[in-house]
Coordinates of N, CA and C in Angstrom, one line a residue:
X1 N 39.2 -25.7 -19.2 CA 39.5 -24.3 -18.9 C 39.9 -23.6 -20.2
X2 N 39.3 -22.4 -20.3 CA 39.7 -21.6 -21.5 C 40.3 -20.3 -21.1
X3 N 41.2 -19.8 -21.9 CA 41.9 -18.6 -21.6 C 41.3 -17.4 -22.3
X4 N 41.3 -16.3 -21.6 CA 40.8 -15.0 -22.1 C 41.8 -14.0 -21.7
X5 N 42.2 -13.1 -22.5 CA 43.1 -12.0 -22.2 C 42.3 -10.8 -21.9
X6 N 42.5 -10.2 -20.7 CA 41.8 -9.0 -20.3 C 42.9 -8.1 -19.7
X7 N 43.1 -6.9 -20.4 CA 44.1 -5.9 -20.0 C 45.4 -6.5 -19.9
X8 N 45.7 -7.4 -20.9 CA 47.1 -8.0 -21.0 C 47.3 -9.2 -20.1
X9 N 46.4 -9.5 -19.2 CA 46.5 -10.7 -18.3 C 45.6 -11.8 -18.7
X10 N 46.0 -13.0 -18.6 CA 45.1 -14.1 -18.8 C 44.1 -14.3 -17.7
X11 N 42.8 -14.6 -18.1 CA 41.7 -14.8 -17.1 C 41.2 -16.2 -17.4
X12 N 41.0 -17.0 -16.4 CA 40.6 -18.4 -16.6 C 39.1 -18.5 -16.1
X13 N 38.4 -19.3 -16.9 CA 37.0 -19.6 -16.6 C 36.8 -21.1 -16.6
X14 N 35.8 -21.5 -15.8 CA 35.4 -22.9 -15.8 C 34.8 -23.3 -17.1
X15 N 34.9 -24.5 -17.5 CA 34.3 -24.9 -18.8 C 32.8 -24.8 -18.8
X16 N 32.1 -24.7 -17.7 CA 30.7 -24.6 -17.6 C 30.2 -23.3 -18.0
X17 N 31.0 -22.2 -18.0 CA 30.6 -20.9 -18.4 C 30.8 -20.7 -19.9
X18 N 29.8 -20.3 -20.6 CA 29.9 -20.1 -22.0 C 30.1 -18.5 -22.3
X19 N 31.0 -18.2 -23.1 CA 31.3 -16.8 -23.4 C 30.7 -16.6 -24.8
X20 N 29.8 -15.7 -24.9 CA 29.2 -15.4 -26.3 C 30.1 -14.4 -27.0
X21 N 30.1 -14.6 -28.3 CA 30.9 -13.7 -29.1 C 30.1 -12.3 -29.2
X22 N 30.9 -11.2 -29.2 CA 30.3 -9.9 -29.2 C 29.7 -9.7 -30.6
X23 N 28.6 -9.0 -30.7 CA 28.0 -8.7 -32.0 C 29.0 -7.7 -32.8
X24 N 28.8 -7.7 -34.1 CA 29.7 -6.9 -34.9 C 29.5 -5.4 -34.5
X25 N 30.6 -4.7 -34.5 CA 30.6 -3.3 -34.1 C 30.7 -3.0 -32.6
X26 N 30.7 -4.1 -31.8 CA 30.8 -4.0 -30.4 C 32.0 -4.7 -29.9
X27 N 33.0 -4.9 -30.7 CA 34.2 -5.7 -30.3 C 35.2 -4.7 -29.6
X28 N 36.1 -5.3 -28.9 CA 37.2 -4.4 -28.3 C 37.1 -4.5 -26.8
X29 N 38.0 -3.8 -26.2 CA 38.1 -3.8 -24.7 C 37.0 -3.0 -24.1
X30 N 36.6 -3.4 -22.9 CA 35.6 -2.6 -22.1 C 34.1 -3.0 -22.3
X31 N 33.9 -4.2 -23.0 CA 32.6 -4.6 -23.2 C 32.3 -6.0 -22.5
X32 N 31.2 -6.1 -21.8 CA 30.9 -7.3 -21.1 C 29.4 -7.6 -21.4
X33 N 29.1 -8.8 -21.8 CA 27.7 -9.1 -22.2 C 27.0 -9.9 -21.0
X34 N 25.9 -9.4 -20.6 CA 25.1 -10.2 -19.7 C 23.6 -9.8 -19.8
X35 N 22.7 -10.3 -19.0 CA 21.3 -10.0 -19.1 C 21.0 -8.9 -18.1
X36 N 20.1 -8.0 -18.5 CA 19.6 -6.9 -17.7 C 19.0 -7.4 -16.4
X37 N 18.2 -8.5 -16.4 CA 17.6 -9.1 -15.2 C 18.7 -9.6 -14.2
X38 N 19.8 -10.1 -14.7 CA 20.9 -10.5 -13.8 C 21.6 -9.3 -13.1
X39 N 21.8 -8.3 -13.9 CA 22.4 -7.1 -13.3 C 21.5 -6.4 -12.2
X40 N 20.2 -6.3 -12.6 CA 19.2 -5.8 -11.7 C 19.1 -6.7 -10.4
X41 N 19.0 -8.0 -10.6 CA 19.0 -8.9 -9.5 C 20.2 -8.8 -8.6
X42 N 21.4 -8.7 -9.2 CA 22.6 -8.5 -8.4 C 22.5 -7.3 -7.5
X43 N 22.1 -6.2 -8.1 CA 21.9 -4.9 -7.3 C 20.9 -5.0 -6.2
X44 N 19.7 -5.6 -6.6 CA 18.7 -5.7 -5.6 C 19.1 -6.6 -4.4
X45 N 19.6 -7.8 -4.7 CA 19.9 -8.7 -3.6 C 21.0 -8.3 -2.7
X46 N 21.8 -7.4 -3.1 CA 22.9 -6.9 -2.3 C 22.6 -5.5 -1.7
X47 N 21.4 -5.1 -1.8 CA 21.1 -3.8 -1.2 C 19.6 -3.8 -0.6
X48 N 19.3 -4.9 0.0 CA 18.0 -5.0 0.7 C 17.9 -4.0 1.8
X49 N 16.7 -3.3 2.0 CA 16.5 -2.5 3.1 C 15.4 -3.1 4.0
X50 N 15.8 -3.7 5.0 CA 14.8 -4.4 5.9 C 14.0 -3.4 6.7
X51 N 12.7 -3.8 6.9 CA 11.8 -3.1 7.8 C 11.4 -4.1 8.9
X52 N 12.0 -4.0 10.1 CA 11.6 -4.9 11.2 C 10.3 -4.6 11.8
X53 N 9.4 -5.6 11.8 CA 8.1 -5.5 12.5 C 8.2 -6.5 13.6
X54 N 8.8 -6.1 14.7 CA 9.1 -7.0 15.8 C 8.1 -6.8 17.0
X55 N 7.5 -7.8 17.5 CA 6.6 -7.7 18.6 C 7.0 -8.5 19.9
X56 N 7.9 -9.5 19.7 CA 8.2 -10.4 20.8 C 9.7 -10.7 20.8
X57 N 10.0 -11.9 21.4 CA 11.3 -12.4 21.6 C 12.1 -12.5 20.3
X58 N 11.5 -12.8 19.2 CA 12.2 -12.9 17.9 C 12.9 -11.5 17.6
X59 N 12.2 -10.4 18.0 CA 12.9 -9.1 17.8 C 14.2 -9.0 18.6
X60 N 14.3 -9.6 19.7 CA 15.6 -9.6 20.5 C 16.6 -10.3 19.7
X61 N 16.2 -11.5 19.1 CA 17.2 -12.2 18.3 C 17.6 -11.4 17.1
X62 N 16.7 -10.7 16.5 CA 17.1 -9.8 15.4 C 18.0 -8.8 15.8
X63 N 17.9 -8.2 17.0 CA 18.8 -7.2 17.5 C 20.2 -7.8 17.6
X64 N 20.3 -9.1 18.1 CA 21.6 -9.8 18.1 C 22.2 -10.0 16.7
X65 N 21.3 -10.2 15.8 CA 21.7 -10.4 14.4 C 22.3 -9.1 13.8
X66 N 21.8 -7.9 14.3 CA 22.3 -6.6 13.9 C 23.6 -6.3 14.5
X67 N 24.0 -7.0 15.6 CA 25.2 -6.7 16.4 C 26.4 -7.1 15.6
X68 N 27.6 -6.7 16.2 CA 28.8 -6.9 15.5 C 29.3 -8.4 15.4
X69 N 28.7 -9.2 16.3 CA 29.1 -10.6 16.3 C 28.6 -11.4 15.0
X70 N 27.3 -11.1 14.7 CA 26.7 -11.7 13.5 C 26.7 -10.8 12.3
X71 N 26.6 -9.5 12.5 CA 26.8 -8.5 11.5 C 26.0 -8.7 10.2
X72 N 24.7 -8.4 10.3 CA 23.9 -8.5 9.1 C 24.3 -7.5 8.0
X73 N 25.2 -6.6 8.3 CA 25.7 -5.6 7.4 C 26.5 -6.2 6.3
X74 N 27.1 -7.3 6.5 CA 28.0 -7.9 5.5 C 27.1 -8.5 4.4
X75 N 25.8 -8.6 4.5 CA 24.9 -9.0 3.5 C 24.3 -7.8 2.7
X76 N 24.7 -6.6 3.0 CA 24.1 -5.5 2.4 C 22.8 -5.0 3.0
X77 N 22.5 -5.4 4.2 CA 21.2 -5.1 4.8 C 21.4 -4.3 6.1
X78 N 22.4 -3.5 6.1 CA 22.7 -2.7 7.4 C 21.8 -1.5 7.5
X79 N 21.2 -1.1 6.4 CA 20.3 0.1 6.5 C 18.9 -0.3 6.8
X80 N 18.7 -0.4 8.1 CA 17.3 -0.8 8.6 C 16.5 0.5 8.6
X81 N 15.3 0.4 8.0 CA 14.4 1.5 7.9 C 13.2 1.3 8.7
X82 N 12.6 2.4 9.2 CA 11.4 2.3 9.9 C 10.2 3.0 9.3
X83 N 10.4 3.2 8.0 CA 9.3 3.8 7.2 C 9.1 2.8 6.1
X84 N 7.9 2.3 5.9 CA 7.6 1.3 4.9 C 7.9 1.8 3.5
X85 N 7.8 3.1 3.3 CA 7.9 3.6 1.9 C 9.4 3.6 1.5
X86 N 10.3 3.3 2.4 CA 11.7 3.3 2.1 C 12.3 1.9 2.1
X87 N 11.5 0.9 2.4 CA 12.1 -0.4 2.6 C 11.5 -1.4 1.6
X88 N 12.2 -2.5 1.3 CA 11.7 -3.5 0.4 C 11.7 -4.9 0.9
X89 N 12.1 -5.1 2.2 CA 12.0 -6.4 2.8 C 11.3 -6.2 4.2
X90 N 10.2 -6.8 4.3 CA 9.4 -6.8 5.6 C 9.8 -8.0 6.4
X91 N 10.3 -7.8 7.6 CA 10.7 -8.9 8.5 C 9.8 -8.9 9.6
X92 N 8.8 -9.8 9.6 CA 7.8 -9.9 10.7 C 8.3 -10.9 11.7
X93 N 8.5 -10.4 12.9 CA 9.1 -11.2 14.0 C 8.2 -11.1 15.2
X94 N 7.7 -12.3 15.7 CA 6.9 -12.3 16.9 C 5.5 -12.6 16.7
X95 N 4.8 -12.5 17.9 CA 3.3 -12.8 17.9 C 2.6 -11.7 17.3
X96 N 1.6 -12.0 16.3 CA 0.8 -11.0 15.7 C -0.6 -11.3 16.1
X97 N -1.2 -10.4 16.9 CA -2.6 -10.5 17.3 C -3.5 -10.2 16.1
X98 N -4.7 -10.7 16.2 CA -5.7 -10.5 15.0 C -6.0 -9.1 14.8
X99 N -5.9 -8.3 15.9 CA -6.2 -6.8 15.8 C -5.0 -6.2 15.1
X100 N -3.8 -6.8 15.1 CA -2.7 -6.2 14.4 C -2.6 -6.6 12.9
X101 N -3.4 -7.6 12.5 CA -3.5 -8.0 11.1 C -3.7 -6.9 10.1
X102 N -4.7 -6.1 10.3 CA -4.9 -5.0 9.3 C -3.7 -4.0 9.3
X103 N -3.1 -3.8 10.5 CA -2.0 -2.8 10.5 C -0.8 -3.4 9.8
X104 N -0.5 -4.7 10.0 CA 0.5 -5.3 9.2 C 0.3 -5.3 7.7
X105 N -1.0 -5.5 7.3 CA -1.3 -5.5 5.9 C -1.1 -4.1 5.4
X106 N -1.5 -3.0 6.1 CA -1.3 -1.7 5.7 C 0.2 -1.3 5.5
X107 N 1.0 -1.8 6.4 CA 2.4 -1.6 6.3 C 3.0 -2.2 5.1
X108 N 2.5 -3.5 4.8 CA 2.9 -4.2 3.6 C 2.5 -3.4 2.3
X109 N 1.3 -2.9 2.3 CA 0.8 -2.2 1.1 C 1.5 -0.8 0.9
X110 N 2.0 -0.3 2.0 CA 2.7 1.0 1.9 C 4.1 0.8 1.3
X111 N 4.6 -0.4 1.3 CA 6.0 -0.6 0.7 C 5.9 -0.6 -0.8
X112 N 7.0 -0.1 -1.4 CA 7.1 0.0 -2.8 C 7.4 -1.3 -3.4
X113 N 6.9 -1.6 -4.6 CA 7.3 -2.8 -5.3 C 8.7 -2.6 -5.9
X114 N 9.4 -3.7 -6.0 CA 9.2 -5.0 -5.5 C 9.4 -5.1 -4.0
X115 N 8.7 -5.9 -3.4 CA 8.8 -6.1 -1.9 C 8.8 -7.6 -1.6
X116 N 9.4 -7.9 -0.5 CA 9.5 -9.3 -0.1 C 9.2 -9.4 1.4
X117 N 8.8 -10.6 1.9 CA 8.4 -10.8 3.3 C 9.1 -12.0 3.8
X118 N 9.7 -11.7 5.0 CA 10.4 -12.8 5.7 C 9.7 -13.0 7.0
X119 N 9.1 -14.2 7.3 CA 8.4 -14.5 8.5 C 9.3 -15.2 9.4
X120 N 9.7 -14.5 10.5 CA 10.7 -15.0 11.5 C 10.0 -15.6 12.7
X121 N 10.3 -16.8 13.0 CA 9.8 -17.5 14.2 C 8.5 -18.2 14.1
X122 N 8.2 -19.1 15.1 CA 7.0 -19.9 15.0 C 5.8 -19.0 15.1
X123 N 5.8 -18.0 16.0 CA 4.6 -17.2 16.1 C 4.2 -16.4 14.9
X124 N 5.1 -15.9 14.1 CA 4.7 -15.2 12.9 C 4.4 -16.2 11.8
X125 N 5.0 -17.3 11.9 CA 4.8 -18.3 10.8 C 3.5 -19.1 11.0
X126 N 3.2 -19.5 12.3 CA 2.0 -20.3 12.5 C 1.3 -20.1 13.8
X127 N 1.5 -19.0 14.4 CA 0.9 -18.7 15.7 C 1.6 -19.2 16.9
X128 N 2.6 -20.1 16.7 CA 3.4 -20.7 17.7 C 2.6 -21.4 18.8
X129 N 2.9 -21.2 20.0 CA 2.2 -21.9 21.1 C 0.9 -21.2 21.5
X130 N 0.7 -20.1 20.8 CA -0.5 -19.3 21.2 C -1.7 -19.7 20.2
X131 N -2.3 -20.8 20.4 CA -3.4 -21.3 19.6 C -4.7 -20.8 20.3
X132 N -4.9 -19.5 20.2 CA -6.0 -18.8 20.9 C -6.8 -18.0 19.9
X133 N -7.9 -17.5 20.3 CA -8.8 -16.8 19.5 C -8.3 -15.4 19.1
X134 N -7.3 -14.9 19.9 CA -6.8 -13.5 19.6 C -5.5 -13.5 18.8
X135 N -4.9 -14.6 18.5 CA -3.6 -14.6 17.8 C -3.8 -15.1 16.4
X136 N -3.2 -14.3 15.5 CA -3.2 -14.7 14.1 C -2.4 -16.0 13.9
X137 N -2.9 -17.0 13.3 CA -2.3 -18.3 13.1 C -1.5 -18.3 11.8
X138 N -0.5 -17.3 11.8 CA 0.4 -17.2 10.6 C 0.0 -15.9 9.8
X139 N 1.1 -15.2 9.5 CA 0.9 -13.9 8.8 C 0.5 -14.1 7.4
X140 N 0.6 -15.3 6.9 CA 0.3 -15.6 5.5 C -1.3 -15.6 5.3
X141 N -2.0 -15.4 6.4 CA -3.4 -15.2 6.3 C -3.8 -13.7 5.8
X142 N -2.8 -12.8 6.0 CA -3.1 -11.4 5.6 C -2.2 -10.9 4.5
X143 N -1.0 -11.4 4.4 CA 0.0 -11.0 3.4 C 0.8 -12.2 2.9
X144 N 1.2 -12.1 1.6 CA 2.0 -13.3 1.1 C 3.4 -13.3 1.7
X145 N 3.9 -14.5 2.0 CA 5.2 -14.6 2.6 C 6.1 -15.3 1.6
X146 N 7.4 -14.8 1.6 CA 8.3 -15.4 0.6 C 9.2 -16.5 1.3
X147 N 9.7 -16.2 2.5 CA 10.5 -17.2 3.3 C 10.1 -17.2 4.7
X148 N 10.1 -18.5 5.2 CA 9.8 -18.7 6.6 C 11.1 -19.1 7.4
X149 N 11.3 -18.5 8.6 CA 12.4 -18.9 9.4 C 11.9 -19.6 10.6
X150 N 12.2 -20.9 10.8 CA 11.6 -21.7 11.9 C 12.3 -21.4 13.2
X151 N 11.7 -21.7 14.3 CA 12.4 -21.5 15.6 C 11.5 -20.7 16.6
X152 N 11.8 -20.9 17.9 CA 11.1 -20.3 18.9 C 12.0 -19.9 20.1
X153 N 12.6 -18.8 20.0 CA 12.9 -17.9 18.9 C 14.1 -18.5 18.1
X154 N 14.1 -18.1 16.8 CA 15.3 -18.7 16.0 C 16.6 -18.0 16.4
X155 N 17.6 -18.7 16.2 CA 18.9 -18.1 16.5 C 19.3 -17.1 15.4
X156 N 20.2 -16.2 15.7 CA 20.7 -15.3 14.7 C 21.2 -15.9 13.4
X157 N 21.8 -17.1 13.5 CA 22.2 -17.8 12.3 C 21.1 -18.2 11.5
X158 N 19.9 -18.6 12.0 CA 18.8 -18.9 11.3 C 18.2 -17.7 10.6
X159 N 18.2 -16.6 11.3 CA 17.7 -15.3 10.6 C 18.6 -14.9 9.4
X160 N 20.0 -15.1 9.6 CA 20.9 -14.8 8.5 C 20.6 -15.8 7.3
X161 N 20.3 -17.1 7.7 CA 20.0 -18.0 6.6 C 18.8 -17.6 5.9
X162 N 17.8 -17.2 6.6 CA 16.5 -16.7 5.9 C 16.8 -15.5 5.0
X163 N 17.7 -14.6 5.5 CA 18.1 -13.5 4.7 C 18.8 -13.9 3.4
X164 N 19.6 -14.9 3.5 CA 20.3 -15.4 2.3 C 19.4 -16.1 1.4
X165 N 18.3 -16.7 1.9 CA 17.3 -17.4 1.0 C 16.5 -16.3 0.3
X166 N 16.2 -15.2 1.0 CA 15.6 -14.0 0.3 C 16.5 -13.5 -0.8
X167 N 17.8 -13.4 -0.5 CA 18.7 -12.8 -1.5 C 18.8 -13.7 -2.7
X168 N 18.7 -15.1 -2.5 CA 18.7 -16.0 -3.6 C 17.4 -15.8 -4.5
X169 N 16.3 -15.6 -3.8 CA 15.1 -15.4 -4.5 C 15.1 -14.1 -5.2
X170 N 15.6 -13.0 -4.6 CA 15.7 -11.7 -5.3 C 16.6 -11.7 -6.5
X171 N 17.8 -12.4 -6.3 CA 18.8 -12.4 -7.4 C 18.3 -13.2 -8.6
X172 N 17.4 -14.2 -8.4 CA 17.0 -15.0 -9.5 C 15.6 -14.6 -10.1
X173 N 15.0 -13.6 -9.5 CA 13.7 -13.1 -9.9 C 13.8 -12.4 -11.2
X174 N 12.9 -12.7 -12.1 CA 12.8 -12.0 -13.4 C 12.3 -10.6 -13.1
X175 N 12.7 -9.7 -14.0 CA 12.1 -8.3 -13.9 C 10.7 -8.3 -14.2
X176 N 10.2 -9.2 -15.1 CA 8.9 -9.3 -15.5 C 7.9 -10.1 -14.6
X177 N 8.5 -10.7 -13.5 CA 7.7 -11.6 -12.7 C 6.5 -10.8 -12.0
X178 N 6.8 -9.6 -11.6 CA 5.8 -8.7 -10.9 C 4.6 -8.4 -11.8
X179 N 4.8 -8.5 -13.1 CA 3.7 -8.2 -14.0 C 3.1 -9.4 -14.6
X180 N 3.5 -10.6 -14.1 CA 3.0 -11.8 -14.6 C 1.5 -12.1 -14.1
X181 N 0.8 -13.0 -14.8 CA -0.5 -13.3 -14.4 C -0.5 -14.1 -13.0
X182 N 0.5 -14.9 -12.8 CA 0.6 -15.7 -11.6 C 0.8 -14.8 -10.4
X183 N 1.6 -13.8 -10.5 CA 1.8 -12.8 -9.4 C 0.6 -12.0 -9.1
X184 N -0.1 -11.6 -10.2 CA -1.3 -10.8 -10.0 C -2.4 -11.7 -9.3
X185 N -2.4 -13.0 -9.7 CA -3.4 -13.9 -9.1 C -3.1 -14.1 -7.6
X186 N -1.8 -14.2 -7.3 CA -1.4 -14.3 -5.9 C -1.9 -13.2 -5.1
X187 N -1.6 -12.0 -5.6 CA -2.1 -10.7 -4.9 C -3.6 -10.7 -4.8
X188 N -4.3 -11.1 -5.8 CA -5.7 -11.0 -5.8 C -6.3 -12.0 -4.8
X189 N -5.6 -13.1 -4.5 CA -6.0 -14.0 -3.4 C -6.1 -13.3 -2.0
X190 N -5.2 -12.3 -1.9 CA -5.1 -11.5 -0.6 C -5.9 -10.2 -0.7
X191 N -6.6 -10.0 -1.9 CA -7.4 -8.8 -2.0 C -6.6 -7.6 -2.3
X192 N -5.4 -7.8 -2.9 CA -4.5 -6.7 -3.2 C -4.5 -6.4 -4.7
X193 N -4.7 -5.2 -5.1 CA -4.7 -4.8 -6.5 C -3.4 -4.6 -7.1

């Protein structure tokens, strides 16, 4: 443990955290050194605006997740939007018919970058029990998915776990990832420019 004095009080840090010395001319109180990508990631992960795309019973479980007992608001996601242009997390819940595939893709494309996708339940992830000609066997056939939540339907705890996995992904994502060749190649696999 090392000691640091901040505003006259000692502050203790674990030995695993390294404190860098301030560059010359930037010493004194009121300065804290960190990476821009970490600050942006912290702000993004704690202010996700989900867009629910619910078609079946998984949507009912999402409604329970929004209720006071599970309270998705404590994760910074209480502002549920119903316009894709205002949201950055697409939560697809329920059975997606093949005729709905282009609509889901259009909703995804209308969202501003950076955007993330959470596939909730067996139907959205793999078609579920509906292995028929009319049901899309996983939304990853039309849009890229970041996190899958298993279950038929998944419990609200599982949906919250999926949201926390998205938050981890968002918090650790580099600012430059969206401009990388790998990300552009992923989007080009789906025919997205």
